[in-house]
JSON list of C-alpha atoms in Angstrom, two decimals:
[
{"chain": "A", "resi": 6, "resn": "MET", "atom": "CA", "xyz": [164.27, -71.25, 14.63]},
{"chain": "A", "resi": 7, "resn": "SER", "atom": "CA", "xyz": [164.17, -67.99, 12.95]},
{"chain": "A", "resi": 8, "resn": "ALA", "atom": "CA", "xyz": [163.76, -64.58, 14.58]},
{"chain": "A", "resi": 9, "resn": "VAL", "atom": "CA", "xyz": [160.28, -64.06, 12.67]},
{"chain": "A", "resi": 10, "resn": "LYS", "atom": "CA", "xyz": [159.12, -67.70, 13.84]},
{"chain": "A", "resi": 11, "resn": "LYS", "atom": "CA", "xyz": [160.43, -66.86, 17.48]},
{"chain": "A", "resi": 12, "resn": "ALA", "atom": "CA", "xyz": [158.74, -63.43, 17.77]},
{"chain": "A", "resi": 13, "resn": "VAL", "atom": "CA", "xyz": [155.41, -64.99, 16.41]},
{"chain": "A", "resi": 14, "resn": "PHE", "atom": "CA", "xyz": [155.54, -67.83, 18.78]},
{"chain": "A", "resi": 15, "resn": "GLY", "atom": "CA", "xyz": [156.17, -65.35, 21.70]},
{"chain": "A", "resi": 16, "resn": "LEU", "atom": "CA", "xyz": [153.43, -63.35, 20.60]},
{"chain": "A", "resi": 17, "resn": "GLY", "atom": "CA", "xyz": [150.96, -66.24, 20.49]},
{"chain": "A", "resi": 18, "resn": "ALA", "atom": "CA", "xyz": [151.99, -67.33, 23.95]},
{"chain": "A", "resi": 19, "resn": "ALA", "atom": "CA", "xyz": [151.79, -63.85, 25.20]},
{"chain": "A", "resi": 20, "resn": "VAL", "atom": "CA", "xyz": [148.13, -63.63, 23.95]},
{"chain": "A", "resi": 21, "resn": "THR", "atom": "CA", "xyz": [147.23, -67.29, 25.19]},
{"chain": "A", "resi": 22, "resn": "ALA", "atom": "CA", "xyz": [148.41, -66.33, 28.75]},
{"chain": "A", "resi": 23, "resn": "ILE", "atom": "CA", "xyz": [146.50, -62.97, 28.59]},
{"chain": "A", "resi": 24, "resn": "CYS", "atom": "CA", "xyz": [143.31, -64.62, 27.52]},
{"chain": "A", "resi": 25, "resn": "ALA", "atom": "CA", "xyz": [143.69, -67.22, 30.22]},
{"chain": "A", "resi": 26, "resn": "VAL", "atom": "CA", "xyz": [144.29, -64.74, 33.23]},
{"chain": "A", "resi": 27, "resn": "THR", "atom": "CA", "xyz": [141.57, -62.67, 32.01]},
{"chain": "A", "resi": 28, "resn": "ALA", "atom": "CA", "xyz": [139.04, -65.67, 31.84]},
{"chain": "A", "resi": 29, "resn": "LEU", "atom": "CA", "xyz": [140.33, -66.56, 35.49]},
{"chain": "A", "resi": 30, "resn": "VAL", "atom": "CA", "xyz": [139.73, -63.05, 36.61]},
{"chain": "A", "resi": 31, "resn": "CYS", "atom": "CA", "xyz": [136.33, -63.03, 35.04]},
{"chain": "A", "resi": 32, "resn": "GLY", "atom": "CA", "xyz": [135.40, -66.40, 36.29]},
{"chain": "A", "resi": 33, "resn": "VAL", "atom": "CA", "xyz": [136.41, -65.20, 39.88]},
{"chain": "A", "resi": 34, "resn": "ILE", "atom": "CA", "xyz": [134.37, -61.87, 39.77]},
{"chain": "A", "resi": 35, "resn": "ILE", "atom": "CA", "xyz": [131.31, -63.77, 38.40]},
{"chain": "A", "resi": 36, "resn": "GLY", "atom": "CA", "xyz": [131.78, -66.38, 41.02]},
{"chain": "A", "resi": 37, "resn": "VAL", "atom": "CA", "xyz": [132.17, -63.91, 43.70]},
{"chain": "A", "resi": 38, "resn": "ARG", "atom": "CA", "xyz": [129.26, -61.68, 42.93]},
{"chain": "A", "resi": 39, "resn": "GLY", "atom": "CA", "xyz": [126.94, -64.59, 42.43]},
{"chain": "A", "resi": 40, "resn": "ILE", "atom": "CA", "xyz": [126.19, -63.89, 38.76]},
{"chain": "A", "resi": 41, "resn": "ARG", "atom": "CA", "xyz": [126.03, -66.57, 36.19]},
{"chain": "A", "resi": 42, "resn": "LEU", "atom": "CA", "xyz": [126.18, -65.56, 32.42]},
{"chain": "A", "resi": 43, "resn": "THR", "atom": "CA", "xyz": [122.84, -66.75, 31.72]},
{"chain": "A", "resi": 44, "resn": "ASP", "atom": "CA", "xyz": [121.37, -64.66, 34.52]},
{"chain": "A", "resi": 45, "resn": "LEU", "atom": "CA", "xyz": [122.29, -61.55, 32.59]},
{"chain": "A", "resi": 46, "resn": "THR", "atom": "CA", "xyz": [120.17, -62.14, 29.75]},
{"chain": "A", "resi": 47, "resn": "ARG", "atom": "CA", "xyz": [117.44, -63.89, 31.68]},
{"chain": "A", "resi": 48, "resn": "ALA", "atom": "CA", "xyz": [114.13, -61.94, 31.86]},
{"chain": "A", "resi": 49, "resn": "ASP", "atom": "CA", "xyz": [110.69, -63.08, 32.95]},
{"chain": "A", "resi": 50, "resn": "ILE", "atom": "CA", "xyz": [107.73, -62.27, 30.34]},
{"chain": "A", "resi": 51, "resn": "PHE", "atom": "CA", "xyz": [104.04, -61.90, 31.32]},
{"chain": "A", "resi": 52, "resn": "TYR", "atom": "CA", "xyz": [101.37, -61.71, 28.87]},
{"chain": "A", "resi": 53, "resn": "ALA", "atom": "CA", "xyz": [98.51, -59.17, 29.12]},
{"chain": "A", "resi": 54, "resn": "ALA", "atom": "CA", "xyz": [95.19, -59.48, 27.40]},
{"chain": "A", "resi": 55, "resn": "GLY", "atom": "CA", "xyz": [93.49, -56.08, 27.12]},
{"chain": "A", "resi": 56, "resn": "LYS", "atom": "CA", "xyz": [92.27, -53.33, 24.71]},
{"chain": "A", "resi": 57, "resn": "ARG", "atom": "CA", "xyz": [93.78, -50.20, 23.40]},
{"chain": "A", "resi": 58, "resn": "SER", "atom": "CA", "xyz": [91.86, -47.14, 23.52]},
{"chain": "A", "resi": 59, "resn": "ASP", "atom": "CA", "xyz": [92.28, -43.35, 23.14]},
{"chain": "A", "resi": 60, "resn": "ASP", "atom": "CA", "xyz": [90.02, -42.98, 26.26]},
{"chain": "A", "resi": 61, "resn": "ALA", "atom": "CA", "xyz": [92.03, -45.46, 28.53]},
{"chain": "A", "resi": 62, "resn": "ALA", "atom": "CA", "xyz": [90.97, -43.99, 31.77]},
{"chain": "A", "resi": 63, "resn": "SER", "atom": "CA", "xyz": [87.24, -44.40, 30.72]},
{"chain": "A", "resi": 64, "resn": "LEU", "atom": "CA", "xyz": [87.57, -47.99, 29.58]},
{"chain": "A", "resi": 65, "resn": "ALA", "atom": "CA", "xyz": [89.49, -48.90, 32.65]},
{"chain": "A", "resi": 66, "resn": "ALA", "atom": "CA", "xyz": [86.84, -47.84, 34.86]},
{"chain": "A", "resi": 67, "resn": "SER", "atom": "CA", "xyz": [84.38, -49.98, 32.97]},
{"chain": "A", "resi": 68, "resn": "VAL", "atom": "CA", "xyz": [86.66, -52.92, 32.94]},
{"chain": "A", "resi": 69, "resn": "ARG", "atom": "CA", "xyz": [87.17, -52.78, 36.76]},
{"chain": "A", "resi": 70, "resn": "LYS", "atom": "CA", "xyz": [83.30, -52.55, 37.27]},
{"chain": "A", "resi": 71, "resn": "ALA", "atom": "CA", "xyz": [82.93, -55.89, 35.16]},
{"chain": "A", "resi": 72, "resn": "GLY", "atom": "CA", "xyz": [85.66, -57.53, 37.28]},
{"chain": "A", "resi": 73, "resn": "GLY", "atom": "CA", "xyz": [88.74, -57.10, 35.23]},
{"chain": "A", "resi": 74, "resn": "ALA", "atom": "CA", "xyz": [91.83, -55.47, 36.26]},
{"chain": "A", "resi": 75, "resn": "GLY", "atom": "CA", "xyz": [91.33, -52.31, 34.67]},
{"chain": "A", "resi": 76, "resn": "VAL", "atom": "CA", "xyz": [95.02, -51.33, 34.86]},
{"chain": "A", "resi": 77, "resn": "ILE", "atom": "CA", "xyz": [96.49, -48.73, 32.18]},
{"chain": "A", "resi": 78, "resn": "CYS", "atom": "CA", "xyz": [99.73, -49.50, 30.47]},
{"chain": "A", "resi": 79, "resn": "GLY", "atom": "CA", "xyz": [100.15, -46.88, 27.74]},
{"chain": "A", "resi": 80, "resn": "ASP", "atom": "CA", "xyz": [97.01, -46.97, 25.72]},
{"chain": "A", "resi": 81, "resn": "LEU", "atom": "CA", "xyz": [96.31, -50.66, 26.73]},
{"chain": "A", "resi": 82, "resn": "VAL", "atom": "CA", "xyz": [93.80, -51.16, 29.31]},
{"chain": "A", "resi": 83, "resn": "ILE", "atom": "CA", "xyz": [94.61, -54.65, 30.87]},
{"chain": "A", "resi": 84, "resn": "TYR", "atom": "CA", "xyz": [91.77, -57.17, 31.56]},
{"chain": "A", "resi": 85, "resn": "ALA", "atom": "CA", "xyz": [94.00, -59.86, 33.15]},
{"chain": "A", "resi": 86, "resn": "VAL", "atom": "CA", "xyz": [97.44, -60.73, 33.21]},
{"chain": "A", "resi": 87, "resn": "TYR", "atom": "CA", "xyz": [98.98, -64.36, 32.52]},
{"chain": "A", "resi": 88, "resn": "ALA", "atom": "CA", "xyz": [102.27, -66.25, 33.05]},
{"chain": "A", "resi": 89, "resn": "GLU", "atom": "CA", "xyz": [101.52, -68.34, 30.02]},
{"chain": "A", "resi": 90, "resn": "LYS", "atom": "CA", "xyz": [101.24, -66.88, 26.50]},
{"chain": "A", "resi": 91, "resn": "HIS", "atom": "CA", "xyz": [98.74, -69.62, 25.56]},
{"chain": "A", "resi": 92, "resn": "ASP", "atom": "CA", "xyz": [96.29, -68.59, 28.53]},
{"chain": "A", "resi": 93, "resn": "ALA", "atom": "CA", "xyz": [96.19, -64.78, 27.34]},
{"chain": "A", "resi": 94, "resn": "GLU", "atom": "CA", "xyz": [95.71, -65.61, 23.66]},
{"chain": "A", "resi": 95, "resn": "SER", "atom": "CA", "xyz": [92.68, -68.07, 24.53]},
{"chain": "A", "resi": 96, "resn": "VAL", "atom": "CA", "xyz": [91.30, -65.38, 26.47]},
{"chain": "A", "resi": 97, "resn": "ALA", "atom": "CA", "xyz": [91.64, -62.69, 23.79]},
{"chain": "A", "resi": 98, "resn": "GLU", "atom": "CA", "xyz": [90.35, -64.76, 21.34]},
{"chain": "A", "resi": 99, "resn": "SER", "atom": "CA", "xyz": [87.14, -65.33, 23.16]},
{"chain": "A", "resi": 100, "resn": "THR", "atom": "CA", "xyz": [86.83, -61.72, 24.51]},
{"chain": "A", "resi": 101, "resn": "GLY", "atom": "CA", "xyz": [87.87, -59.77, 21.33]},
{"chain": "A", "resi": 102, "resn": "THR", "atom": "CA", "xyz": [91.10, -58.43, 23.15]},
{"chain": "A", "resi": 103, "resn": "GLU", "atom": "CA", "xyz": [94.69, -58.71, 22.10]},
{"chain": "A", "resi": 104, "resn": "VAL", "atom": "CA", "xyz": [97.84, -59.83, 23.90]},
{"chain": "A", "resi": 105, "resn": "ALA", "atom": "CA", "xyz": [100.65, -57.63, 24.74]},
{"chain": "A", "resi": 106, "resn": "GLU", "atom": "CA", "xyz": [104.12, -59.00, 26.21]},
{"chain": "A", "resi": 107, "resn": "LEU", "atom": "CA", "xyz": [105.17, -57.22, 29.55]},
{"chain": "A", "resi": 108, "resn": "SER", "atom": "CA", "xyz": [108.93, -57.85, 29.69]},
{"chain": "A", "resi": 109, "resn": "VAL", "atom": "CA", "xyz": [110.72, -57.55, 33.09]},
{"chain": "A", "resi": 110, "resn": "PRO", "atom": "CA", "xyz": [114.07, -56.00, 32.83]},
{"chain": "A", "resi": 111, "resn": "VAL", "atom": "CA", "xyz": [117.22, -57.82, 34.41]},
{"chain": "A", "resi": 112, "resn": "PRO", "atom": "CA", "xyz": [117.54, -56.27, 37.67]},
{"chain": "A", "resi": 113, "resn": "ASN", "atom": "CA", "xyz": [120.75, -54.97, 39.32]},
{"chain": "A", "resi": 114, "resn": "ALA", "atom": "CA", "xyz": [121.79, -56.32, 42.65]},
{"chain": "A", "resi": 115, "resn": "GLU", "atom": "CA", "xyz": [119.81, -53.69, 44.59]},
{"chain": "A", "resi": 116, "resn": "ASP", "atom": "CA", "xyz": [116.57, -54.64, 43.11]},
{"chain": "A", "resi": 117, "resn": "GLU", "atom": "CA", "xyz": [117.11, -58.25, 42.77]},
{"chain": "A", "resi": 118, "resn": "GLU", "atom": "CA", "xyz": [114.89, -58.81, 45.78]},
{"chain": "A", "resi": 119, "resn": "PHE", "atom": "CA", "xyz": [112.00, -56.60, 44.77]},
{"chain": "A", "resi": 120, "resn": "VAL", "atom": "CA", "xyz": [111.87, -58.17, 41.27]},
{"chain": "A", "resi": 121, "resn": "ALA", "atom": "CA", "xyz": [111.78, -61.51, 42.79]},
{"chain": "A", "resi": 122, "resn": "ALA", "atom": "CA", "xyz": [109.04, -60.76, 45.33]},
{"chain": "A", "resi": 123, "resn": "ALA", "atom": "CA", "xyz": [107.18, -58.47, 42.74]},
{"chain": "A", "resi": 124, "resn": "THR", "atom": "CA", "xyz": [107.28, -61.50, 40.00]},
{"chain": "A", "resi": 125, "resn": "GLU", "atom": "CA", "xyz": [106.24, -64.02, 42.64]},
{"chain": "A", "resi": 126, "resn": "ALA", "atom": "CA", "xyz": [103.27, -61.69, 43.28]},
{"chain": "A", "resi": 127, "resn": "VAL", "atom": "CA", "xyz": [102.05, -61.59, 39.84]},
{"chain": "A", "resi": 128, "resn": "ARG", "atom": "CA", "xyz": [102.12, -65.43, 39.47]},
{"chain": "A", "resi": 129, "resn": "GLU", "atom": "CA", "xyz": [100.56, -66.13, 42.90]},
{"chain": "A", "resi": 130, "resn": "THR", "atom": "CA", "xyz": [97.88, -63.70, 42.42]},
{"chain": "A", "resi": 131, "resn": "GLU", "atom": "CA", "xyz": [96.75, -65.12, 38.87]},
{"chain": "A", "resi": 132, "resn": "LYS", "atom": "CA", "xyz": [96.83, -68.79, 40.79]},
{"chain": "A", "resi": 133, "resn": "LEU", "atom": "CA", "xyz": [94.55, -66.98, 43.41]},
{"chain": "A", "resi": 134, "resn": "TRP", "atom": "CA", "xyz": [91.83, -65.36, 41.21]},
{"chain": "A", "resi": 135, "resn": "ARG", "atom": "CA", "xyz": [91.93, -68.68, 38.97]},
{"chain": "A", "resi": 136, "resn": "ALA", "atom": "CA", "xyz": [90.73, -70.71, 42.18]},
{"chain": "A", "resi": 137, "resn": "VAL", "atom": "CA", "xyz": [88.33, -68.14, 43.10]},
{"chain": "A", "resi": 138, "resn": "GLU", "atom": "CA", "xyz": [86.58, -68.56, 39.75]},
{"chain": "A", "resi": 139, "resn": "SER", "atom": "CA", "xyz": [86.99, -72.34, 39.84]},
{"chain": "A", "resi": 140, "resn": "GLY", "atom": "CA", "xyz": [85.21, -72.57, 43.26]},
{"chain": "A", "resi": 141, "resn": "ASP", "atom": "CA", "xyz": [88.56, -74.24, 44.64]},
{"chain": "A", "resi": 142, "resn": "MET", "atom": "CA", "xyz": [88.84, -71.18, 47.09]},
{"chain": "A", "resi": 143, "resn": "SER", "atom": "CA", "xyz": [86.44, -68.43, 48.77]},
{"chain": "A", "resi": 144, "resn": "GLY", "atom": "CA", "xyz": [86.81, -65.03, 47.95]},
{"chain": "A", "resi": 145, "resn": "SER", "atom": "CA", "xyz": [87.61, -64.36, 51.47]},
{"chain": "A", "resi": 146, "resn": "GLU", "atom": "CA", "xyz": [90.33, -66.79, 51.70]},
{"chain": "A", "resi": 147, "resn": "ALA", "atom": "CA", "xyz": [91.92, -65.30, 48.33]},
{"chain": "A", "resi": 148, "resn": "LEU", "atom": "CA", "xyz": [91.80, -61.91, 49.69]},
{"chain": "A", "resi": 149, "resn": "ALA", "atom": "CA", "xyz": [93.55, -63.06, 52.88]},
{"chain": "A", "resi": 150, "resn": "SER", "atom": "CA", "xyz": [96.22, -64.31, 50.74]},
{"chain": "A", "resi": 151, "resn": "LEU", "atom": "CA", "xyz": [96.29, -61.14, 48.70]},
{"chain": "A", "resi": 152, "resn": "ASP", "atom": "CA", "xyz": [96.71, -59.27, 52.14]},
{"chain": "A", "resi": 153, "resn": "GLY", "atom": "CA", "xyz": [99.83, -61.55, 52.71]},
{"chain": "A", "resi": 154, "resn": "ILE", "atom": "CA", "xyz": [101.44, -60.75, 49.52]},
{"chain": "A", "resi": 155, "resn": "ALA", "atom": "CA", "xyz": [101.06, -57.17, 50.20]},
{"chain": "A", "resi": 156, "resn": "ALA", "atom": "CA", "xyz": [102.25, -57.20, 53.52]},
{"chain": "A", "resi": 157, "resn": "GLU", "atom": "CA", "xyz": [105.40, -58.92, 52.60]},
{"chain": "A", "resi": 158, "resn": "LEU", "atom": "CA", "xyz": [106.06, -56.27, 49.89]},
{"chain": "A", "resi": 159, "resn": "CYS", "atom": "CA", "xyz": [105.34, -53.53, 52.38]},
{"chain": "A", "resi": 160, "resn": "GLY", "atom": "CA", "xyz": [107.71, -55.15, 55.00]},
{"chain": "A", "resi": 161, "resn": "MET", "atom": "CA", "xyz": [110.64, -54.82, 52.47]},
{"chain": "A", "resi": 162, "resn": "ALA", "atom": "CA", "xyz": [111.75, -51.39, 54.08]},
{"chain": "A", "resi": 163, "resn": "ASP", "atom": "CA", "xyz": [114.59, -50.89, 52.19]},
{"chain": "A", "resi": 164, "resn": "SER", "atom": "CA", "xyz": [113.00, -50.89, 48.76]},
{"chain": "A", "resi": 165, "resn": "GLY", "atom": "CA", "xyz": [110.68, -47.92, 48.16]},
{"chain": "A", "resi": 166, "resn": "ARG", "atom": "CA", "xyz": [109.24, -49.97, 45.14]},
{"chain": "A", "resi": 167, "resn": "ALA", "atom": "CA", "xyz": [108.20, -52.68, 47.06]},
{"chain": "A", "resi": 168, "resn": "VAL", "atom": "CA", "xyz": [106.42, -50.78, 49.56]},
{"chain": "A", "resi": 169, "resn": "ALA", "atom": "CA", "xyz": [104.71, -48.75, 47.09]},
{"chain": "A", "resi": 170, "resn": "LEU", "atom": "CA", "xyz": [103.67, -51.81, 45.26]},
{"chain": "A", "resi": 171, "resn": "GLY", "atom": "CA", "xyz": [102.59, -53.46, 48.49]},
{"chain": "A", "resi": 172, "resn": "ALA", "atom": "CA", "xyz": [100.21, -50.06, 49.32]},
{"chain": "A", "resi": 173, "resn": "ALA", "atom": "CA", "xyz": [98.84, -50.31, 45.70]},
{"chain": "A", "resi": 174, "resn": "LEU", "atom": "CA", "xyz": [97.87, -54.01, 46.11]},
{"chain": "A", "resi": 175, "resn": "MET", "atom": "CA", "xyz": [96.21, -53.41, 49.52]},
{"chain": "A", "resi": 176, "resn": "GLN", "atom": "CA", "xyz": [94.21, -50.58, 47.91]},
{"chain": "A", "resi": 177, "resn": "ALA", "atom": "CA", "xyz": [93.18, -52.98, 44.94]},
{"chain": "A", "resi": 178, "resn": "ALA", "atom": "CA", "xyz": [91.62, -55.24, 47.42]},
{"chain": "A", "resi": 179, "resn": "ASP", "atom": "CA", "xyz": [89.56, -52.45, 49.18]},
{"chain": "A", "resi": 180, "resn": "SER", "atom": "CA", "xyz": [88.34, -50.88, 45.82]},
{"chain": "A", "resi": 181, "resn": "ALA", "atom": "CA", "xyz": [87.48, -53.84, 43.65]},
{"chain": "A", "resi": 182, "resn": "VAL", "atom": "CA", "xyz": [83.83, -55.04, 43.00]},
{"chain": "A", "resi": 183, "resn": "SER", "atom": "CA", "xyz": [84.95, -58.85, 43.69]},
{"chain": "A", "resi": 184, "resn": "ALA", "atom": "CA", "xyz": [87.59, -60.82, 44.80]},
{"chain": "A", "resi": 185, "resn": "ALA", "atom": "CA", "xyz": [88.46, -62.08, 41.36]},
{"chain": "A", "resi": 186, "resn": "GLY", "atom": "CA", "xyz": [88.50, -58.39, 40.46]},
{"chain": "A", "resi": 187, "resn": "ALA", "atom": "CA", "xyz": [90.76, -57.39, 43.06]},
{"chain": "A", "resi": 188, "resn": "LEU", "atom": "CA", "xyz": [93.43, -60.12, 42.48]},
{"chain": "A", "resi": 189, "resn": "ARG", "atom": "CA", "xyz": [93.19, -59.49, 38.66]},
{"chain": "A", "resi": 190, "resn": "ARG", "atom": "CA", "xyz": [94.02, -55.81, 39.22]},
{"chain": "A", "resi": 191, "resn": "ALA", "atom": "CA", "xyz": [96.89, -56.74, 41.87]},
{"chain": "A", "resi": 192, "resn": "SER", "atom": "CA", "xyz": [98.46, -59.00, 39.49]},
{"chain": "A", "resi": 193, "resn": "ALA", "atom": "CA", "xyz": [98.21, -56.71, 36.76]},
{"chain": "A", "resi": 194, "resn": "LEU", "atom": "CA", "xyz": [99.71, -53.72, 39.08]},
{"chain": "A", "resi": 195, "resn": "ALA", "atom": "CA", "xyz": [102.43, -56.09, 39.85]},
{"chain": "A", "resi": 196, "resn": "ALA", "atom": "CA", "xyz": [103.16, -56.97, 36.34]},
{"chain": "A", "resi": 197, "resn": "VAL", "atom": "CA", "xyz": [103.16, -53.13, 34.97]},
{"chain": "A", "resi": 198, "resn": "THR", "atom": "CA", "xyz": [105.25, -52.35, 37.70]},
{"chain": "A", "resi": 199, "resn": "LEU", "atom": "CA", "xyz": [107.99, -54.71, 36.72]},
{"chain": "A", "resi": 200, "resn": "ALA", "atom": "CA", "xyz": [107.47, -53.94, 32.96]},
{"chain": "A", "resi": 201, "resn": "ARG", "atom": "CA", "xyz": [108.37, -50.06, 33.57]},
{"chain": "A", "resi": 202, "resn": "MET", "atom": "CA", "xyz": [111.29, -50.55, 35.60]},
{"chain": "A", "resi": 203, "resn": "PRO", "atom": "CA", "xyz": [114.24, -49.06, 33.67]},
{"chain": "A", "resi": 204, "resn": "ALA", "atom": "CA", "xyz": [116.91, -51.75, 31.99]},
{"chain": "A", "resi": 205, "resn": "LEU", "atom": "CA", "xyz": [119.49, -51.57, 34.64]},
{"chain": "A", "resi": 206, "resn": "LEU", "atom": "CA", "xyz": [122.37, -53.61, 33.25]}
]
């Protein structure tokens, strides 16, 4: 084997060894931290049906009086938030509103627990107000469940975001004109809080 071929072969072997060691080290780090590569790009998306307005505060007050969420996100006043896009699109078509995506940034390790709890709050409150509207659950039962969700968030003393959101959900229940309205507002508050979180990766 010529000197050139030996050098090329040696370089290739060295590169292969370095790549193998790097992959092993990365695999160990990822395994130890409990992070999978798919998790680094995963983010939940919720869908808000609402209207944009130059006077969002006034429109939000009207929406709340009518039993909607009335939560402001930029110039969008949210009527309700849905886990499924087709549900939001169906409502938007029938009410003359539009659909906006509320994307949840992938959290770092410190915020994982809060993001999981707040995401669950969005989903559960949607189920609750749907159950109230369909007659499968009474308003008082649904509001009791909302109190439980809020209390769980408030109990996360290490997370200021969780405590603040829990307090906001309790206030939503106290100030709404109906149980369904309170639950819509709670769902939208949780979704908007998540969507406004900075991207932490």
